[in-house]
mmCIF file of N, CA, C and O in Angstrom:
data_model
loop_
_atom_site.group_PDB
_atom_site.id
_atom_site.type_symbol
_atom_site.label_atom_id
_atom_site.label_comp_id
_atom_site.label_asym_id
_atom_site.label_seq_id
_atom_site.Cartn_x
_atom_site.Cartn_y
_atom_site.Cartn_z
ATOM 1 N N UNK A 38 -101.820 30.511 149.974
ATOM 2 C CA UNK A 38 -101.098 31.666 150.481
ATOM 3 C C UNK A 38 -100.669 32.548 149.312
ATOM 4 O O UNK A 38 -100.339 32.055 148.251
ATOM 5 N N UNK A 39 -100.679 33.829 149.549
ATOM 6 C CA UNK A 39 -100.092 34.785 148.605
ATOM 7 C C UNK A 39 -99.093 35.607 149.401
ATOM 8 O O UNK A 39 -99.451 36.237 150.391
ATOM 9 N N UNK A 40 -97.839 35.531 148.990
ATOM 10 C CA UNK A 40 -96.768 36.225 149.702
ATOM 11 C C UNK A 40 -96.780 35.859 151.192
ATOM 12 O O UNK A 40 -96.675 36.709 152.067
ATOM 13 N N UNK A 41 -96.939 34.569 151.454
ATOM 14 C CA UNK A 41 -96.919 33.988 152.807
ATOM 15 C C UNK A 41 -98.090 34.428 153.695
ATOM 16 O O UNK A 41 -98.043 34.269 154.905
ATOM 17 N N UNK A 42 -99.138 34.992 153.101
ATOM 18 C CA UNK A 42 -100.335 35.393 153.849
ATOM 19 C C UNK A 42 -101.532 34.617 153.308
ATOM 20 O O UNK A 42 -101.595 34.335 152.117
ATOM 21 N N UNK A 43 -102.499 34.278 154.187
ATOM 22 C CA UNK A 43 -103.678 33.541 153.714
ATOM 23 C C UNK A 43 -104.401 34.281 152.583
ATOM 24 O O UNK A 43 -104.531 35.497 152.607
ATOM 25 N N UNK A 44 -104.833 33.524 151.598
ATOM 26 C CA UNK A 44 -105.576 34.067 150.464
ATOM 27 C C UNK A 44 -107.062 33.849 150.742
ATOM 28 O O UNK A 44 -107.519 32.719 150.898
ATOM 29 N N UNK A 45 -107.799 34.929 150.853
ATOM 30 C CA UNK A 45 -109.216 34.878 151.206
ATOM 31 C C UNK A 45 -110.069 34.951 149.939
ATOM 32 O O UNK A 45 -109.923 35.894 149.156
ATOM 33 N N UNK A 46 -110.952 33.979 149.719
ATOM 34 C CA UNK A 46 -111.840 34.060 148.556
ATOM 35 C C UNK A 46 -112.715 35.318 148.630
ATOM 36 O O UNK A 46 -113.130 35.730 149.716
ATOM 37 N N UNK A 47 -112.961 35.928 147.476
ATOM 38 C CA UNK A 47 -113.763 37.152 147.400
ATOM 39 C C UNK A 47 -114.352 37.255 146.000
ATOM 40 O O UNK A 47 -114.218 36.333 145.198
ATOM 41 N N UNK A 48 -114.971 38.393 145.700
ATOM 42 C CA UNK A 48 -115.446 38.620 144.332
ATOM 43 C C UNK A 48 -114.279 38.696 143.354
ATOM 44 O O UNK A 48 -114.426 38.404 142.175
ATOM 45 N N UNK A 49 -113.113 39.093 143.859
ATOM 46 C CA UNK A 49 -111.920 39.251 143.015
ATOM 47 C C UNK A 49 -111.132 37.945 142.871
ATOM 48 O O UNK A 49 -110.536 37.691 141.835
ATOM 49 N N UNK A 50 -111.122 37.125 143.904
ATOM 50 C CA UNK A 50 -110.352 35.878 143.924
ATOM 51 C C UNK A 50 -111.295 34.713 144.201
ATOM 52 O O UNK A 50 -111.986 34.698 145.208
ATOM 53 N N UNK A 51 -111.324 33.751 143.283
ATOM 54 C CA UNK A 51 -112.187 32.577 143.436
ATOM 55 C C UNK A 51 -111.319 31.344 143.713
ATOM 56 O O UNK A 51 -110.328 31.114 143.028
ATOM 57 N N UNK A 52 -111.709 30.573 144.734
ATOM 58 C CA UNK A 52 -111.051 29.306 145.022
ATOM 59 C C UNK A 52 -112.147 28.238 144.995
ATOM 60 O O UNK A 52 -113.088 28.299 145.771
ATOM 61 N N UNK A 53 -112.025 27.292 144.051
ATOM 62 C CA UNK A 53 -113.037 26.267 143.865
ATOM 63 C C UNK A 53 -112.443 24.884 144.082
ATOM 64 O O UNK A 53 -111.277 24.660 143.797
ATOM 65 N N UNK A 54 -113.250 23.985 144.555
ATOM 66 C CA UNK A 54 -112.837 22.592 144.680
ATOM 67 C C UNK A 54 -113.711 21.772 143.757
ATOM 68 O O UNK A 54 -114.941 21.829 143.844
ATOM 69 N N UNK A 55 -113.081 21.016 142.858
ATOM 70 C CA UNK A 55 -113.789 20.138 141.931
ATOM 71 C C UNK A 55 -113.182 18.751 142.065
ATOM 72 O O UNK A 55 -112.123 18.476 141.500
ATOM 73 N N UNK A 56 -113.858 17.896 142.835
ATOM 74 C CA UNK A 56 -113.311 16.563 143.081
ATOM 75 C C UNK A 56 -112.016 16.664 143.864
ATOM 76 O O UNK A 56 -111.982 17.278 144.929
ATOM 77 N N UNK A 57 -110.943 16.131 143.297
ATOM 78 C CA UNK A 57 -109.652 16.203 143.980
ATOM 79 C C UNK A 57 -108.795 17.364 143.476
ATOM 80 O O UNK A 57 -107.613 17.437 143.755
ATOM 81 N N UNK A 58 -109.402 18.290 142.744
ATOM 82 C CA UNK A 58 -108.686 19.464 142.242
ATOM 83 C C UNK A 58 -109.118 20.719 142.987
ATOM 84 O O UNK A 58 -110.284 20.870 143.346
ATOM 85 N N UNK A 59 -108.177 21.620 143.178
ATOM 86 C CA UNK A 59 -108.463 22.931 143.752
ATOM 87 C C UNK A 59 -108.044 23.958 142.702
ATOM 88 O O UNK A 59 -106.925 23.909 142.189
ATOM 89 N N UNK A 60 -108.955 24.870 142.368
ATOM 90 C CA UNK A 60 -108.716 25.813 141.267
ATOM 91 C C UNK A 60 -108.768 27.238 141.790
ATOM 92 O O UNK A 60 -109.748 27.659 142.400
ATOM 93 N N UNK A 61 -107.694 27.982 141.534
ATOM 94 C CA UNK A 61 -107.626 29.404 141.865
ATOM 95 C C UNK A 61 -107.871 30.186 140.588
ATOM 96 O O UNK A 61 -107.198 29.973 139.581
ATOM 97 N N UNK A 62 -108.866 31.097 140.620
ATOM 98 C CA UNK A 62 -109.189 31.916 139.458
ATOM 99 C C UNK A 62 -109.229 33.381 139.871
ATOM 100 O O UNK A 62 -109.859 33.734 140.872
ATOM 101 N N UNK A 63 -108.537 34.214 139.086
ATOM 102 C CA UNK A 63 -108.586 35.664 139.276
ATOM 103 C C UNK A 63 -109.056 36.234 137.935
ATOM 104 O O UNK A 63 -108.254 36.478 137.038
ATOM 105 N N UNK A 64 -110.391 36.398 137.769
ATOM 106 C CA UNK A 64 -110.939 36.776 136.465
ATOM 107 C C UNK A 64 -110.422 38.114 135.920
ATOM 108 O O UNK A 64 -110.161 38.237 134.740
ATOM 109 N N UNK A 65 -110.304 39.110 136.754
ATOM 110 C CA UNK A 65 -109.877 40.440 136.316
ATOM 111 C C UNK A 65 -108.547 40.749 137.004
ATOM 112 O O UNK A 65 -108.488 41.531 137.942
ATOM 113 N N UNK A 66 -107.497 40.088 136.513
ATOM 114 C CA UNK A 66 -106.188 40.195 137.162
ATOM 115 C C UNK A 66 -105.671 41.632 137.124
ATOM 116 O O UNK A 66 -105.870 42.361 136.154
ATOM 117 N N UNK A 67 -105.055 42.040 138.228
ATOM 118 C CA UNK A 67 -104.522 43.400 138.369
ATOM 119 C C UNK A 67 -103.069 43.326 138.822
ATOM 120 O O UNK A 67 -102.604 42.268 139.253
ATOM 121 N N UNK A 68 -102.387 44.438 138.733
ATOM 122 C CA UNK A 68 -100.972 44.481 139.094
ATOM 123 C C UNK A 68 -100.748 44.018 140.538
ATOM 124 O O UNK A 68 -99.768 43.335 140.829
ATOM 125 N N UNK A 69 -101.678 44.342 141.440
ATOM 126 C CA UNK A 69 -101.501 43.943 142.845
ATOM 127 C C UNK A 69 -101.637 42.439 143.054
ATOM 128 O O UNK A 69 -101.357 41.925 144.139
ATOM 129 N N UNK A 70 -102.048 41.700 142.010
ATOM 130 C CA UNK A 70 -102.127 40.247 142.104
ATOM 131 C C UNK A 70 -100.771 39.573 141.890
ATOM 132 O O UNK A 70 -100.637 38.369 142.093
ATOM 133 N N UNK A 71 -99.766 40.349 141.490
ATOM 134 C CA UNK A 71 -98.431 39.791 141.342
ATOM 135 C C UNK A 71 -97.942 39.309 142.699
ATOM 136 O O UNK A 71 -98.247 39.896 143.730
ATOM 137 N N UNK A 72 -97.196 38.224 142.682
ATOM 138 C CA UNK A 72 -96.623 37.744 143.923
ATOM 139 C C UNK A 72 -96.338 36.262 143.881
ATOM 140 O O UNK A 72 -96.395 35.617 142.845
ATOM 141 N N UNK A 73 -96.058 35.718 145.043
ATOM 142 C CA UNK A 73 -95.720 34.319 145.207
ATOM 143 C C UNK A 73 -96.940 33.588 145.791
ATOM 144 O O UNK A 73 -97.389 33.912 146.891
ATOM 145 N N UNK A 74 -97.470 32.631 145.038
ATOM 146 C CA UNK A 74 -98.636 31.864 145.462
ATOM 147 C C UNK A 74 -98.178 30.462 145.862
ATOM 148 O O UNK A 74 -97.448 29.812 145.121
ATOM 149 N N UNK A 75 -98.609 30.023 147.041
ATOM 150 C CA UNK A 75 -98.209 28.716 147.559
ATOM 151 C C UNK A 75 -99.435 27.863 147.838
ATOM 152 O O UNK A 75 -100.369 28.300 148.500
ATOM 153 N N UNK A 76 -99.401 26.638 147.313
ATOM 154 C CA UNK A 76 -100.425 25.642 147.596
ATOM 155 C C UNK A 76 -99.817 24.647 148.568
ATOM 156 O O UNK A 76 -98.723 24.122 148.336
ATOM 157 N N UNK A 77 -100.506 24.385 149.651
ATOM 158 C CA UNK A 77 -100.048 23.447 150.667
ATOM 159 C C UNK A 77 -101.100 22.362 150.856
ATOM 160 O O UNK A 77 -102.272 22.670 151.041
ATOM 161 N N UNK A 78 -100.672 21.106 150.783
ATOM 162 C CA UNK A 78 -101.577 19.974 150.924
ATOM 163 C C UNK A 78 -101.040 19.063 152.020
ATOM 164 O O UNK A 78 -99.858 18.732 152.033
ATOM 165 N N UNK A 79 -101.937 18.664 152.926
ATOM 166 C CA UNK A 79 -101.511 17.812 154.034
ATOM 167 C C UNK A 79 -102.530 16.701 154.249
ATOM 168 O O UNK A 79 -103.734 16.933 154.168
ATOM 169 N N UNK A 80 -102.033 15.491 154.503
ATOM 170 C CA UNK A 80 -102.889 14.375 154.892
ATOM 171 C C UNK A 80 -102.120 13.500 155.875
ATOM 172 O O UNK A 80 -101.045 13.892 156.338
ATOM 173 N N UNK A 81 -102.633 12.316 156.186
ATOM 174 C CA UNK A 81 -101.995 11.471 157.191
ATOM 175 C C UNK A 81 -100.627 10.948 156.754
ATOM 176 O O UNK A 81 -99.821 10.560 157.578
ATOM 177 N N UNK A 82 -100.353 10.984 155.455
ATOM 178 C CA UNK A 82 -99.069 10.509 154.936
ATOM 179 C C UNK A 82 -97.988 11.587 155.022
ATOM 180 O O UNK A 82 -96.813 11.304 155.177
ATOM 181 N N UNK A 83 -98.388 12.852 154.942
ATOM 182 C CA UNK A 83 -97.402 13.932 154.990
ATOM 183 C C UNK A 83 -97.943 15.234 154.446
ATOM 184 O O UNK A 83 -99.152 15.428 154.321
ATOM 185 N N UNK A 84 -97.010 16.106 154.115
ATOM 186 C CA UNK A 84 -97.350 17.445 153.633
ATOM 187 C C UNK A 84 -96.453 17.781 152.447
ATOM 188 O O UNK A 84 -95.275 17.427 152.422
ATOM 189 N N UNK A 85 -97.025 18.481 151.482
ATOM 190 C CA UNK A 85 -96.259 18.929 150.328
ATOM 191 C C UNK A 85 -96.705 20.347 149.977
ATOM 192 O O UNK A 85 -97.868 20.706 150.168
ATOM 193 N N UNK A 86 -95.770 21.156 149.495
ATOM 194 C CA UNK A 86 -96.067 22.532 149.075
ATOM 195 C C UNK A 86 -95.522 22.767 147.678
ATOM 196 O O UNK A 86 -94.507 22.192 147.293
ATOM 197 N N UNK A 87 -96.198 23.628 146.961
ATOM 198 C CA UNK A 87 -95.746 24.052 145.642
ATOM 199 C C UNK A 87 -95.943 25.564 145.545
ATOM 200 O O UNK A 87 -97.006 26.072 145.891
ATOM 201 N N UNK A 88 -94.909 26.268 145.104
ATOM 202 C CA UNK A 88 -94.965 27.732 145.008
ATOM 203 C C UNK A 88 -94.740 28.170 143.562
ATOM 204 O O UNK A 88 -93.870 27.635 142.877
ATOM 205 N N UNK A 89 -95.533 29.130 143.124
ATOM 206 C CA UNK A 89 -95.389 29.720 141.789
ATOM 207 C C UNK A 89 -95.341 31.232 141.921
ATOM 208 O O UNK A 89 -96.077 31.811 142.721
ATOM 209 N N UNK A 90 -94.474 31.842 141.147
ATOM 210 C CA UNK A 90 -94.401 33.300 141.103
ATOM 211 C C UNK A 90 -95.238 33.787 139.935
ATOM 212 O O UNK A 90 -95.079 33.301 138.815
ATOM 213 N N UNK A 91 -96.131 34.718 140.209
ATOM 214 C CA UNK A 91 -97.036 35.240 139.191
ATOM 215 C C UNK A 91 -96.648 36.677 138.869
ATOM 216 O O UNK A 91 -96.507 37.506 139.764
ATOM 217 N N UNK A 92 -96.454 36.932 137.575
ATOM 218 C CA UNK A 92 -96.162 38.295 137.104
ATOM 219 C C UNK A 92 -97.348 38.774 136.285
ATOM 220 O O UNK A 92 -97.961 38.003 135.554
ATOM 221 N N UNK A 93 -97.662 40.037 136.422
ATOM 222 C CA UNK A 93 -98.761 40.636 135.659
ATOM 223 C C UNK A 93 -98.154 41.711 134.768
ATOM 224 O O UNK A 93 -97.445 42.594 135.245
ATOM 225 N N UNK A 94 -98.441 41.610 133.487
ATOM 226 C CA UNK A 94 -97.975 42.638 132.557
ATOM 227 C C UNK A 94 -99.194 43.323 131.959
ATOM 228 O O UNK A 94 -100.247 42.710 131.778
ATOM 229 N N UNK A 95 -99.050 44.586 131.690
ATOM 230 C CA UNK A 95 -100.158 45.373 131.142
ATOM 231 C C UNK A 95 -99.935 45.596 129.655
ATOM 232 O O UNK A 95 -98.798 45.662 129.192
ATOM 233 N N UNK A 96 -101.008 45.696 128.904
ATOM 234 C CA UNK A 96 -100.848 46.009 127.482
ATOM 235 C C UNK A 96 -100.247 47.400 127.306
ATOM 236 O O UNK A 96 -100.416 48.280 128.152
ATOM 237 N N UNK A 97 -99.528 47.573 126.220
ATOM 238 C CA UNK A 97 -98.894 48.847 125.910
ATOM 239 C C UNK A 97 -99.956 49.900 125.620
ATOM 240 O O UNK A 97 -100.879 49.675 124.842
ATOM 241 N N UNK A 98 -99.840 51.064 126.256
ATOM 242 C CA UNK A 98 -100.772 52.171 126.018
ATOM 243 C C UNK A 98 -99.965 53.416 125.662
ATOM 244 O O UNK A 98 -98.949 53.697 126.278
ATOM 245 N N UNK A 99 -100.437 54.135 124.677
ATOM 246 C CA UNK A 99 -99.795 55.376 124.271
ATOM 247 C C UNK A 99 -100.609 56.552 124.787
ATOM 248 O O UNK A 99 -101.839 56.558 124.674
ATOM 249 N N UNK A 100 -99.930 57.537 125.339
ATOM 250 C CA UNK A 100 -100.657 58.699 125.838
ATOM 251 C C UNK A 100 -101.047 59.650 124.718
ATOM 252 O O UNK A 100 -101.994 60.422 124.842
ATOM 253 N N UNK A 101 -100.336 59.587 123.592
ATOM 254 C CA UNK A 101 -100.649 60.411 122.426
ATOM 255 C C UNK A 101 -100.758 59.513 121.199
ATOM 256 O O UNK A 101 -100.114 58.466 121.131
ATOM 257 N N UNK A 102 -101.559 59.940 120.243
ATOM 258 C CA UNK A 102 -101.712 59.162 119.021
ATOM 259 C C UNK A 102 -100.391 59.152 118.266
ATOM 260 O O UNK A 102 -99.687 60.173 118.180
ATOM 261 N N UNK A 103 -100.051 57.991 117.691
ATOM 262 C CA UNK A 103 -98.829 57.890 116.891
ATOM 263 C C UNK A 103 -99.080 58.437 115.491
ATOM 264 O O UNK A 103 -100.148 58.248 114.921
ATOM 265 N N UNK A 104 -98.077 59.115 114.938
ATOM 266 C CA UNK A 104 -98.172 59.676 113.594
ATOM 267 C C UNK A 104 -97.064 59.102 112.726
ATOM 268 O O UNK A 104 -95.988 58.752 113.223
ATOM 269 N N UNK A 105 -97.313 58.996 111.422
ATOM 270 C CA UNK A 105 -96.278 58.537 110.492
ATOM 271 C C UNK A 105 -95.167 59.560 110.451
ATOM 272 O O UNK A 105 -95.379 60.769 110.581
ATOM 273 N N UNK A 106 -93.938 59.054 110.248
ATOM 274 C CA UNK A 106 -92.775 59.960 110.125
ATOM 275 C C UNK A 106 -92.604 60.448 108.724
ATOM 276 O O UNK A 106 -92.922 59.883 107.775
#
């Protein structure tokens, strides 16, 4: 889940299963990828959830060239 909504695999978001691991990959992360991601696992013994908040920061960009003072 992302922000309590189902996360759909796409060209932008990859969800892979490798053995007993599930891997979420966002190769070209963007500002709209910020949010709360929840992993939910359920079996005959019970259910467990884990939530992580993801922040995206952008590199500093200058609109004009900097000059020495």
